[in-house]
Coordinates of N, CA and C in Angstrom, one line a residue:
X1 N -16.4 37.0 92.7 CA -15.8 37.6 91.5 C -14.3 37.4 91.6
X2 N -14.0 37.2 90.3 CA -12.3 37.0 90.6 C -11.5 38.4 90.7
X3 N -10.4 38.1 91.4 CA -9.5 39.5 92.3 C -8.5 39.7 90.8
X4 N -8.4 40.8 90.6 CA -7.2 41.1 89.9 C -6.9 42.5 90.7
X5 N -5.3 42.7 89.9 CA -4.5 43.3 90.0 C -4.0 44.3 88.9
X6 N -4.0 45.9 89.6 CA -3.7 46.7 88.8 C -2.6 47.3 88.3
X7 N -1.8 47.5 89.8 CA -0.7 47.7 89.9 C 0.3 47.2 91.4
X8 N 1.5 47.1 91.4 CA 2.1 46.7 92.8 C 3.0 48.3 93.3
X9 N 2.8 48.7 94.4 CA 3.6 49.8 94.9 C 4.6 49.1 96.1
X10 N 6.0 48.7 96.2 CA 6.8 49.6 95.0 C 6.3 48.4 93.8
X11 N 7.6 49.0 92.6 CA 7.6 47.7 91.7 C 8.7 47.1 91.2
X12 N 9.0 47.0 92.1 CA 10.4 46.2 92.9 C 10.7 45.7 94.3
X13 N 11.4 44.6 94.4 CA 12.1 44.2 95.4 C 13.2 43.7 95.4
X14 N 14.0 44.1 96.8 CA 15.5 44.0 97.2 C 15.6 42.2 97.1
X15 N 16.8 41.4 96.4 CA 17.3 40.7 97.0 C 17.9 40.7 98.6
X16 N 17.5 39.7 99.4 CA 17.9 39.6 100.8 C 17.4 40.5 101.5
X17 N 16.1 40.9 101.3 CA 15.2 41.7 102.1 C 14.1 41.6 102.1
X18 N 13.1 42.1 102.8 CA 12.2 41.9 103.5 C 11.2 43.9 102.9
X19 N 10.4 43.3 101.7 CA 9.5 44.1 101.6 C 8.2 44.3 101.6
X20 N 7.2 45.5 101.9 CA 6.0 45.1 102.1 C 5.4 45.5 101.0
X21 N 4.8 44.7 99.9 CA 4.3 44.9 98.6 C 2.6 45.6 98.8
X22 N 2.7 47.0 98.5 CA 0.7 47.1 98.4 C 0.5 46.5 97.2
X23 N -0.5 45.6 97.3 CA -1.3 45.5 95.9 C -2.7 46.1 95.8
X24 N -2.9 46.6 94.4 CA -3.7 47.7 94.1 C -5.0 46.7 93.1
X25 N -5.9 47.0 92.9 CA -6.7 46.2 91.8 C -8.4 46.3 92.5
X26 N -8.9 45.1 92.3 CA -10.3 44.8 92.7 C -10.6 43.6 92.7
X27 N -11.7 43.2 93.7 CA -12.1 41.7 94.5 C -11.1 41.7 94.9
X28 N -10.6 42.3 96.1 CA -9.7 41.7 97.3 C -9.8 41.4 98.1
X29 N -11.1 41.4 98.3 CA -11.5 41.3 99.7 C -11.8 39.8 100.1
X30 N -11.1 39.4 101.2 CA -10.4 37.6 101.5 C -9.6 36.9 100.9
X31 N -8.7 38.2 100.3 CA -7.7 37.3 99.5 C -7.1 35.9 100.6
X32 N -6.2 35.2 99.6 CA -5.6 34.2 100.8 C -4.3 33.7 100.6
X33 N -4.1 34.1 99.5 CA -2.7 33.7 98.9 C -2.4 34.8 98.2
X34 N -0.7 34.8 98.4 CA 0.0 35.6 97.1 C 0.7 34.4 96.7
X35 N 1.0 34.1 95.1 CA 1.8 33.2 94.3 C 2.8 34.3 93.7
X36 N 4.0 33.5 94.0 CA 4.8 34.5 93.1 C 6.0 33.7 92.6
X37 N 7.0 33.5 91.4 CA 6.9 33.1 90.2 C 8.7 32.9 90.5
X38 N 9.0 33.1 91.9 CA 10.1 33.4 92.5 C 9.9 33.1 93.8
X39 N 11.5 32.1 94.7 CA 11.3 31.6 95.8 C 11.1 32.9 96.9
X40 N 10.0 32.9 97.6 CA 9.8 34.2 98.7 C 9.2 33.6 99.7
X41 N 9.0 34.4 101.3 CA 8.3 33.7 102.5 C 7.2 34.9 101.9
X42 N 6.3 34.6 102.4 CA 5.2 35.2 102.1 C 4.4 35.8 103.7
X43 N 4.3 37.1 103.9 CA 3.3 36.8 105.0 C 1.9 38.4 104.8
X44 N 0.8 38.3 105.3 CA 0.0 39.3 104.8 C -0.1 40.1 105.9
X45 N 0.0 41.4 105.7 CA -0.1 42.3 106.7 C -1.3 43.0 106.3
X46 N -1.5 43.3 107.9 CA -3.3 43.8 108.1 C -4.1 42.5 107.5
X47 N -5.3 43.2 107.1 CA -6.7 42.5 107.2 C -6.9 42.4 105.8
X48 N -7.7 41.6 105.4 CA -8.4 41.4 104.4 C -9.7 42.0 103.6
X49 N -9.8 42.9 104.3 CA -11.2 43.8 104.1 C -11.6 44.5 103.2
X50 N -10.1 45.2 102.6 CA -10.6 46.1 101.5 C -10.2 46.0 100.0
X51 N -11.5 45.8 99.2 CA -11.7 45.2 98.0 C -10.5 45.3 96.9
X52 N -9.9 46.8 97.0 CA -9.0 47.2 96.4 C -7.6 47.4 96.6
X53 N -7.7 46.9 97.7 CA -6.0 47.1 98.2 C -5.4 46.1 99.3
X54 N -4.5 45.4 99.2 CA -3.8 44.5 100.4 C -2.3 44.7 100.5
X55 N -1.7 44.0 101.9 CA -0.5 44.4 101.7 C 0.0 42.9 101.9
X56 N 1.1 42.5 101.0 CA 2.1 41.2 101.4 C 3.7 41.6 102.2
X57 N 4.1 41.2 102.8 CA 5.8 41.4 103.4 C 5.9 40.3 102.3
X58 N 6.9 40.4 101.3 CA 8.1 39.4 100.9 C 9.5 39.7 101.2
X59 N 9.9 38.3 101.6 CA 11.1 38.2 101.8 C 11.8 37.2 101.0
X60 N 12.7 37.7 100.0 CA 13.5 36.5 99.2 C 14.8 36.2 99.1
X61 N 15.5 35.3 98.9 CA 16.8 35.5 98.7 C 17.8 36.3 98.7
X62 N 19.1 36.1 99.1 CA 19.8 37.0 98.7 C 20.6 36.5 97.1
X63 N 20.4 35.4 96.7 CA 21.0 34.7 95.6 C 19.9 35.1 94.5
X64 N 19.1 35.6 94.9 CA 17.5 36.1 93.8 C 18.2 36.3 92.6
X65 N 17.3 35.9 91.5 CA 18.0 36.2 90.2 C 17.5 37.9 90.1
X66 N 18.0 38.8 89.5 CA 17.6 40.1 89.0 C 16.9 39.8 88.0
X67 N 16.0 40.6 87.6 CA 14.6 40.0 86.5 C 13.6 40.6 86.5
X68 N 12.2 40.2 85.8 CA 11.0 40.8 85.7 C 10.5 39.2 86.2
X69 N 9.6 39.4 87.0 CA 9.2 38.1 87.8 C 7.4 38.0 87.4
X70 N 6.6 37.6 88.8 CA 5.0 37.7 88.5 C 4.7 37.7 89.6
X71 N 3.5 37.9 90.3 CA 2.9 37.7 91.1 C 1.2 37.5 90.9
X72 N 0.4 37.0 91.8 CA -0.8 36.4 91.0 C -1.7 36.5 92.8
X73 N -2.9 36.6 93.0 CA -3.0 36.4 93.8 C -4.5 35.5 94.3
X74 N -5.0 35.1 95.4 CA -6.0 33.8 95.3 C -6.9 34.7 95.9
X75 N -8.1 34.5 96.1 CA -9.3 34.8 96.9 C -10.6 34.1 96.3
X76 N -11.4 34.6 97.4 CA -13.0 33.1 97.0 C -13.3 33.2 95.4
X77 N -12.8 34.3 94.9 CA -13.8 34.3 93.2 C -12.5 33.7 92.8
X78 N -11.3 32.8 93.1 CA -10.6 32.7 92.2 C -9.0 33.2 92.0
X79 N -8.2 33.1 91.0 CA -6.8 33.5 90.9 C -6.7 34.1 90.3
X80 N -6.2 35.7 90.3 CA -5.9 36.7 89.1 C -5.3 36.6 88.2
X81 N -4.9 36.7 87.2 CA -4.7 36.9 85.9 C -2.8 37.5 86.6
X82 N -1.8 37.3 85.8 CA -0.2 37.7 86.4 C -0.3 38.9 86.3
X83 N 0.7 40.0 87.6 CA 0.9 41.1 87.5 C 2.4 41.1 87.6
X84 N 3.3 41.5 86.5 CA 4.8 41.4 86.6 C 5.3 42.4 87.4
X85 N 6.5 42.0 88.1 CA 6.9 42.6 89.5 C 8.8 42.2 89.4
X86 N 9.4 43.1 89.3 CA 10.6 43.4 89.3 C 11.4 43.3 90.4
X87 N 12.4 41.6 90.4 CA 13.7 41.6 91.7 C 14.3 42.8 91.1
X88 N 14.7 43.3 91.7 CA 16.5 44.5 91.5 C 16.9 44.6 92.5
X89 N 18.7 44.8 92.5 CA 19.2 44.8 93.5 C 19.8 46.4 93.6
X90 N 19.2 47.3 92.9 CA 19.3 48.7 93.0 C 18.5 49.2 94.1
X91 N 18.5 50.0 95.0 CA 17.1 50.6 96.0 C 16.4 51.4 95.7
X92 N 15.2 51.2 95.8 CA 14.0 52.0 95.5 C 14.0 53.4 95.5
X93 N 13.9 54.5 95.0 CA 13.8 55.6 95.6 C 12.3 56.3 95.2
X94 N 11.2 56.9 96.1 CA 10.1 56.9 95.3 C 10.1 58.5 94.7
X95 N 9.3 58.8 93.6 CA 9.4 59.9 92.4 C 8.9 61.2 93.8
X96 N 9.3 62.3 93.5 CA 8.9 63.6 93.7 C 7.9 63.9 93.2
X97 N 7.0 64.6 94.0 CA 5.6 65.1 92.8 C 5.9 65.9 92.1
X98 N 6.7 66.8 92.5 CA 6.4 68.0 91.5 C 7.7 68.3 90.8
X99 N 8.5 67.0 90.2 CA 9.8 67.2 89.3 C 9.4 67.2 88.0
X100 N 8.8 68.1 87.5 CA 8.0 68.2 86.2 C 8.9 69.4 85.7
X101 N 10.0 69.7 85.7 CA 11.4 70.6 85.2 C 12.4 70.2 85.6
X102 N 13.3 70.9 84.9 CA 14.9 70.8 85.1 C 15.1 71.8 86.8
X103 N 14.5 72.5 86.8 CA 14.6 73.5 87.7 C 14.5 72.7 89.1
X104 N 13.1 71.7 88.8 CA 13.2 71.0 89.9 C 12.8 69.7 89.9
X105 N 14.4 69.2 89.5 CA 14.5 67.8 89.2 C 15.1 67.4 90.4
X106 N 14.5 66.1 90.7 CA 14.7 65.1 92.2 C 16.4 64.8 91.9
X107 N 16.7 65.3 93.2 CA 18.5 64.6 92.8 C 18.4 63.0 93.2
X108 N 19.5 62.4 92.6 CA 19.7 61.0 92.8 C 20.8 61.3 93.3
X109 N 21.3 59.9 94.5 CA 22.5 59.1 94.5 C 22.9 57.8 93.7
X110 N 23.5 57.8 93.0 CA 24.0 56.5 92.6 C 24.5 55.1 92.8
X111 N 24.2 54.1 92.9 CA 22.9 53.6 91.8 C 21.7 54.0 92.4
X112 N 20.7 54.2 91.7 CA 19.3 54.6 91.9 C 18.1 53.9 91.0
X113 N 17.1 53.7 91.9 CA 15.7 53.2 91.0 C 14.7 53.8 91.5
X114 N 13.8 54.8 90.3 CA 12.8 55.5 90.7 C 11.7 54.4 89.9
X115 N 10.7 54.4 91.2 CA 9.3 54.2 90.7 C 8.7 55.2 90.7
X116 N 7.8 55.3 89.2 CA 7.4 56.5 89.5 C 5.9 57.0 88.1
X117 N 5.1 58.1 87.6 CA 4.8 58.1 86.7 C 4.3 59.1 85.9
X118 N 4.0 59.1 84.9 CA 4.2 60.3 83.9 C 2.9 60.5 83.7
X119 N 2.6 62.2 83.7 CA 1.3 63.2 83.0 C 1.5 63.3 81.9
X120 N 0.1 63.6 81.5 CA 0.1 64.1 79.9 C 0.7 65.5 79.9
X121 N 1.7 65.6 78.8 CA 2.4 66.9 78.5 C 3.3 67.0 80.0
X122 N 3.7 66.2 80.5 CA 4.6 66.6 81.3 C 6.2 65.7 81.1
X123 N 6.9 66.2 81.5 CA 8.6 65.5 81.8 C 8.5 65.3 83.5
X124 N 9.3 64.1 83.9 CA 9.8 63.8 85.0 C 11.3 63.8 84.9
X125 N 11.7 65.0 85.8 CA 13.6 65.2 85.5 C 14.0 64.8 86.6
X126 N 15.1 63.9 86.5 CA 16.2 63.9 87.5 C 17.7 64.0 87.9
X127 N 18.1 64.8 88.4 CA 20.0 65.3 88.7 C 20.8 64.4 89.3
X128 N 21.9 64.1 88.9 CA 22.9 63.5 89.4 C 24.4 64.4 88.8
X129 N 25.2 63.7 89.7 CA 26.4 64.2 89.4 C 27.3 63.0 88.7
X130 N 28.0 63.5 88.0 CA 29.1 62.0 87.4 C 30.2 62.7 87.2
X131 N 31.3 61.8 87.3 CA 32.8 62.0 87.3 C 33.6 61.8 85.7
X132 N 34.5 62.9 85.0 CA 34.9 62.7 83.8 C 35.1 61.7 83.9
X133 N 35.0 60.9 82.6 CA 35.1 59.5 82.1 C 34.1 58.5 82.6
X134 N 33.2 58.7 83.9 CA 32.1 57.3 83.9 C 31.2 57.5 83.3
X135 N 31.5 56.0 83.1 CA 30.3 55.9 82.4 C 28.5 55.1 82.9
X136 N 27.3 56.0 82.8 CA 26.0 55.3 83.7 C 25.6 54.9 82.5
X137 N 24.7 53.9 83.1 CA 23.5 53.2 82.3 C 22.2 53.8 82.6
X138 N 21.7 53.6 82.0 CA 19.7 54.3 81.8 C 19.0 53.6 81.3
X139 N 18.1 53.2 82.1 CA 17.1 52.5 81.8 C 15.6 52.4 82.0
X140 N 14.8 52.5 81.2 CA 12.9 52.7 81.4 C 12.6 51.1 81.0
X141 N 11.7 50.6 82.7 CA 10.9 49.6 82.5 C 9.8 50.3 82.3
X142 N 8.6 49.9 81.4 CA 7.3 50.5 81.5 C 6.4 49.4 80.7
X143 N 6.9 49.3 79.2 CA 6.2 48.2 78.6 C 6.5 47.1 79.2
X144 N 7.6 47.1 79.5 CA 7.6 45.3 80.1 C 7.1 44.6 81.3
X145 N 6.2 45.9 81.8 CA 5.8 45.7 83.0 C 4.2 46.1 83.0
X146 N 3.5 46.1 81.6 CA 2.2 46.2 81.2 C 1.5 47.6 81.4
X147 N 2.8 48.7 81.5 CA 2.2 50.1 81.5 C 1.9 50.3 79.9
X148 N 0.8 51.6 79.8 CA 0.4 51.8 78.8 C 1.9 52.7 78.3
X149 N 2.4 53.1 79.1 CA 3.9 54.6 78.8 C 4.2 54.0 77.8
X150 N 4.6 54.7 76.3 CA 5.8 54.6 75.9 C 6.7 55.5 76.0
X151 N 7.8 54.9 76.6 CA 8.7 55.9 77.2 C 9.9 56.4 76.2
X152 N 10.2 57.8 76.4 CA 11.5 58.3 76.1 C 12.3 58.7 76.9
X153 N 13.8 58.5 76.7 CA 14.8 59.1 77.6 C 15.7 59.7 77.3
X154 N 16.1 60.9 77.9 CA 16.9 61.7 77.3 C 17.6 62.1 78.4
X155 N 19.4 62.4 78.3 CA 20.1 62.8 79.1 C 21.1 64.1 78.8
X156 N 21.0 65.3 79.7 CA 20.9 66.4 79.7 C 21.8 67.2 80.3
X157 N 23.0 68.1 79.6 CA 23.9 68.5 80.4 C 23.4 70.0 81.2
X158 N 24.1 70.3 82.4 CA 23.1 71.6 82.8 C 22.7 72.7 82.3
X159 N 23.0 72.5 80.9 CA 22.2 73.9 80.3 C 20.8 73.5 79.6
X160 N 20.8 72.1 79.3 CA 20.2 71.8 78.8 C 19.9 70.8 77.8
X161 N 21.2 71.0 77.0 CA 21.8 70.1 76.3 C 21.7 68.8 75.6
X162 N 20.9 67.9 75.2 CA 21.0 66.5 74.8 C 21.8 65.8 74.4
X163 N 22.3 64.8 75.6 CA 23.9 64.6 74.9 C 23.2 63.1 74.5
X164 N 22.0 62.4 75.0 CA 21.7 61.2 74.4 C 20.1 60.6 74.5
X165 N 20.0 59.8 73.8 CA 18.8 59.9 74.1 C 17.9 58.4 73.7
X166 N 17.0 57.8 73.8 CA 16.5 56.5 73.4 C 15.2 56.4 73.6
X167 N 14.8 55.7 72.7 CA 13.1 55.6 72.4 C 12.8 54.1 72.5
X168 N 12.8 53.5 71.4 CA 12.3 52.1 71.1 C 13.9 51.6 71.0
X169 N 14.1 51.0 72.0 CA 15.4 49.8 71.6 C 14.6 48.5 71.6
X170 N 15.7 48.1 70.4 CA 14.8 46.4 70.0 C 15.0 45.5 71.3
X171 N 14.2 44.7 71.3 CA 14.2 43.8 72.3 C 13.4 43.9 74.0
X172 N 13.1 45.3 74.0 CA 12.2 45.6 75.4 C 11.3 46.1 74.9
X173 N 10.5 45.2 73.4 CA 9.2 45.9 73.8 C 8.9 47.4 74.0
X174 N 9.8 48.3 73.6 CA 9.3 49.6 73.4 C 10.2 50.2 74.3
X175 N 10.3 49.8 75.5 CA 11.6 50.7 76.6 C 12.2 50.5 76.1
X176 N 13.2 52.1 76.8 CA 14.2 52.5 76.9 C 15.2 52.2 77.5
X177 N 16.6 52.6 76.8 CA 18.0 51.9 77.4 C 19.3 53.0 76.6
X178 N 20.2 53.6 77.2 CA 21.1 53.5 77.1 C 22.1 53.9 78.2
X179 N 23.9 54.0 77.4 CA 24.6 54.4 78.4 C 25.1 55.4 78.2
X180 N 26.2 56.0 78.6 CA 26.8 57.0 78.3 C 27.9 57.5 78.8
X181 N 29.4 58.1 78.6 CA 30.3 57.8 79.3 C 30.5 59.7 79.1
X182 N 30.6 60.2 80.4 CA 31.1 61.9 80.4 C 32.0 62.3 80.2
X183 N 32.1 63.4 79.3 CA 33.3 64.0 79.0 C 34.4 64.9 80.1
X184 N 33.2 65.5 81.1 CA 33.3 66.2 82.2 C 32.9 66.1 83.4
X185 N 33.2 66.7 84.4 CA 32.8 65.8 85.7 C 31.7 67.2 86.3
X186 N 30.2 66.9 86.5 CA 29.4 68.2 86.7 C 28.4 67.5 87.2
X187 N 26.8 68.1 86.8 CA 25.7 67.8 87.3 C 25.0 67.7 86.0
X188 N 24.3 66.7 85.9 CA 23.5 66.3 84.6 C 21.9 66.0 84.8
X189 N 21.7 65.6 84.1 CA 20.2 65.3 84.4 C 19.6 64.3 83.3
X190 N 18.6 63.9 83.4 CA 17.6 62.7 82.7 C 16.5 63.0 83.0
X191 N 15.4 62.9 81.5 CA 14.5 63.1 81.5 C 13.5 62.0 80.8
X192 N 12.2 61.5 81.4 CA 11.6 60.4 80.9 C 10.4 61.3 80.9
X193 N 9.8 60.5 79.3 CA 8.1 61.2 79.4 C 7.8 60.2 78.1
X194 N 6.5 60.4 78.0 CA 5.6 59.6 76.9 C 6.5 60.4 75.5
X195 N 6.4 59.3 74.6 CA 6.7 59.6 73.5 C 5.9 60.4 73.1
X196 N 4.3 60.3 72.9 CA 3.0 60.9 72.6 C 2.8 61.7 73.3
X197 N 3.3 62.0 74.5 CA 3.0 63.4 75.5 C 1.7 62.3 76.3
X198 N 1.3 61.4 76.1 CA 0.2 61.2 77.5 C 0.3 60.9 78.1
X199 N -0.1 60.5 79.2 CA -0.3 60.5 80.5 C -1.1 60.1 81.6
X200 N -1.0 59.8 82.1 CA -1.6 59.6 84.3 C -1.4 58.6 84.8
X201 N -2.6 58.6 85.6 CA -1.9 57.8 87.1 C -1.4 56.1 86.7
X202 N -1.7 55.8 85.7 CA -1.7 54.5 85.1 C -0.3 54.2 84.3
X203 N 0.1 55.3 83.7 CA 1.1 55.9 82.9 C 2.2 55.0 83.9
X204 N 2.6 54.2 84.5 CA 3.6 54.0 85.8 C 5.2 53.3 85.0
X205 N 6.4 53.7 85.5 CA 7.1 53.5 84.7 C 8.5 52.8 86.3
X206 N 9.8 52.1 85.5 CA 11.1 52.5 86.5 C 11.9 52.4 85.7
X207 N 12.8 53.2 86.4 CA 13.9 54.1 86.2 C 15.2 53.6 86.9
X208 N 16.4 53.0 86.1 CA 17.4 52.6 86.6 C 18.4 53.5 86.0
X209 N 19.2 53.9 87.0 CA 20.7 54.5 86.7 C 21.6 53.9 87.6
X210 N 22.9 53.6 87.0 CA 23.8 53.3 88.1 C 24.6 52.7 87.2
X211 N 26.0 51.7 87.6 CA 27.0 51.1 87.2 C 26.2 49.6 86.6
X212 N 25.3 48.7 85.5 CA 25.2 47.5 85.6 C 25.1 47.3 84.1
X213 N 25.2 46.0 83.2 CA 25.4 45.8 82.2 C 24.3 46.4 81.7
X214 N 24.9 47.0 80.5 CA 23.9 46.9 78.9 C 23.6 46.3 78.4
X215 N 22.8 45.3 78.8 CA 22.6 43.7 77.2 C 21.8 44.2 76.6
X216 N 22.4 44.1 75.2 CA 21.0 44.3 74.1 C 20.4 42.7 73.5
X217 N 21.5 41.7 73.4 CA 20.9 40.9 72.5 C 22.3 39.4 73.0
X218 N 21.8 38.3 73.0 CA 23.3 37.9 73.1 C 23.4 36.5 71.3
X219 N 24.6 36.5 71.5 CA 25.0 35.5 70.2 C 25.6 34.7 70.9
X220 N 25.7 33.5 69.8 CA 24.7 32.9 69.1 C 23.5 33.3 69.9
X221 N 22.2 32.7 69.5 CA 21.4 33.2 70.0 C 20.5 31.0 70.8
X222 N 21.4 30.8 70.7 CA 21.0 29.1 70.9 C 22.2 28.5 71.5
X223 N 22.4 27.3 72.5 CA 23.1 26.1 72.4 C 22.8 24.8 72.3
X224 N 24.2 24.3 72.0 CA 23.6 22.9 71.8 C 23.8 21.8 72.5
X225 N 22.6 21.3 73.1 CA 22.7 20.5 74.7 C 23.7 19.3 74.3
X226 N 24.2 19.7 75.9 CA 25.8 18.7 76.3 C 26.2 19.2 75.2
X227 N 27.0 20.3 74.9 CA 28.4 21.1 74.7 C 28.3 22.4 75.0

């Protein structure tokens, strides 16, 4: 039977580091290869034994491009179908269970990347602090990484407040993106959840805050080879 792949925990890796990727799915058992779509050393930790889960160490560059990449992987029935898998050079931080309010939303340090995922009828909140005048970026991978989520994002002063907020920006496929620059220097928050309210374990999303460009689109949108 051919092995596929459901999901990768984290769903990201460090440029210039050495991570150990679980992969989640079914027919895994003897896998023998991971392929991945980006230069990495590849090596398989533990055994091969269980249908639904294996683990790879990658280690890639420190020159890695930042991106949405792939991974694929081999065994006797065959090669799975791509599961996309995210270089960032932000560090991982994994979600809180129970940050389903403002009350008790996971604090961040800046820059931050939560993997992480959303219930039906629920919010996943998280706090940071920001200094008058910076300005952070926000960002929801979810569609572009073959979750069912459509995500919304919204950013929250401590009362409550919506100072901003993003749904469908063009160009990602349905995620979310924006920035925002503070008026005041305090404790804020951000909140991501289904646009539709639903939900579970499948729902899997990430979450970037920190200092790094906003591209929405670039111009011209072509060049013209040799000039």
């Amino acid at each position: 039977q051919v092995p596929s792949i459901s999901t990768t925990r984290p769903l990201a890796i460090r440029p210039g580091q050495a991570t150990d990727v679980t992969i989640q799915g079914a027919n895994l058992v003897g896998v023998s290869d991971l392929w991945t779509s980006f230069d990495s050393k590849k090596e398989l930790v533990g055994d091969t034994k269980n249908k639904s889960q294996c683990v790879y160490k990658l280690t890639i560059p420190a020159d890695a491009s930042v991106g949405i990449h792939a991974v694929r992987v081999a065994g006797p029935g065959g090669l799975s179908a791509m599961k996309l898998l995210v270089v960032d050079d932000i560090p991982s931080t994994p979600q809180a269970g129970d940050n389903t309010s403002r009350e008790k939303a996971q604090a961040l340090t800046l820059p931050a990347a939560i993997d992480g995922t959303v219930d039906a009828l629920k919010t996943r909140n998280f706090k940071f602090s920001a200094e008058k005048g910076q300005t952070v970026s926000f960002e929801v991978l979810a569609k572009r990484l073959g979750s069912p989520l459509d995500p919304m994002l919204r950013v929250l002063d401590k009362t409550g407040r919506e100072l901003g907020y993003s749904d469908d920006v063009p160009g990602l496929h349905g995620d979310s993106r924006l920035h925002y620059t503070f008026p005041e220097k305090g404790e804020y928050f951000v909140e991501v959840r289904d646009m539709l309210w639903t939900g579970g374990g499948g729902h899997y999303f990430r979450l970037r805050v920190g200092d790094f460009p906003d591209v929405s689109v670039p111009f011209p949108l072509g060049a013209k080879r040799g000039a």
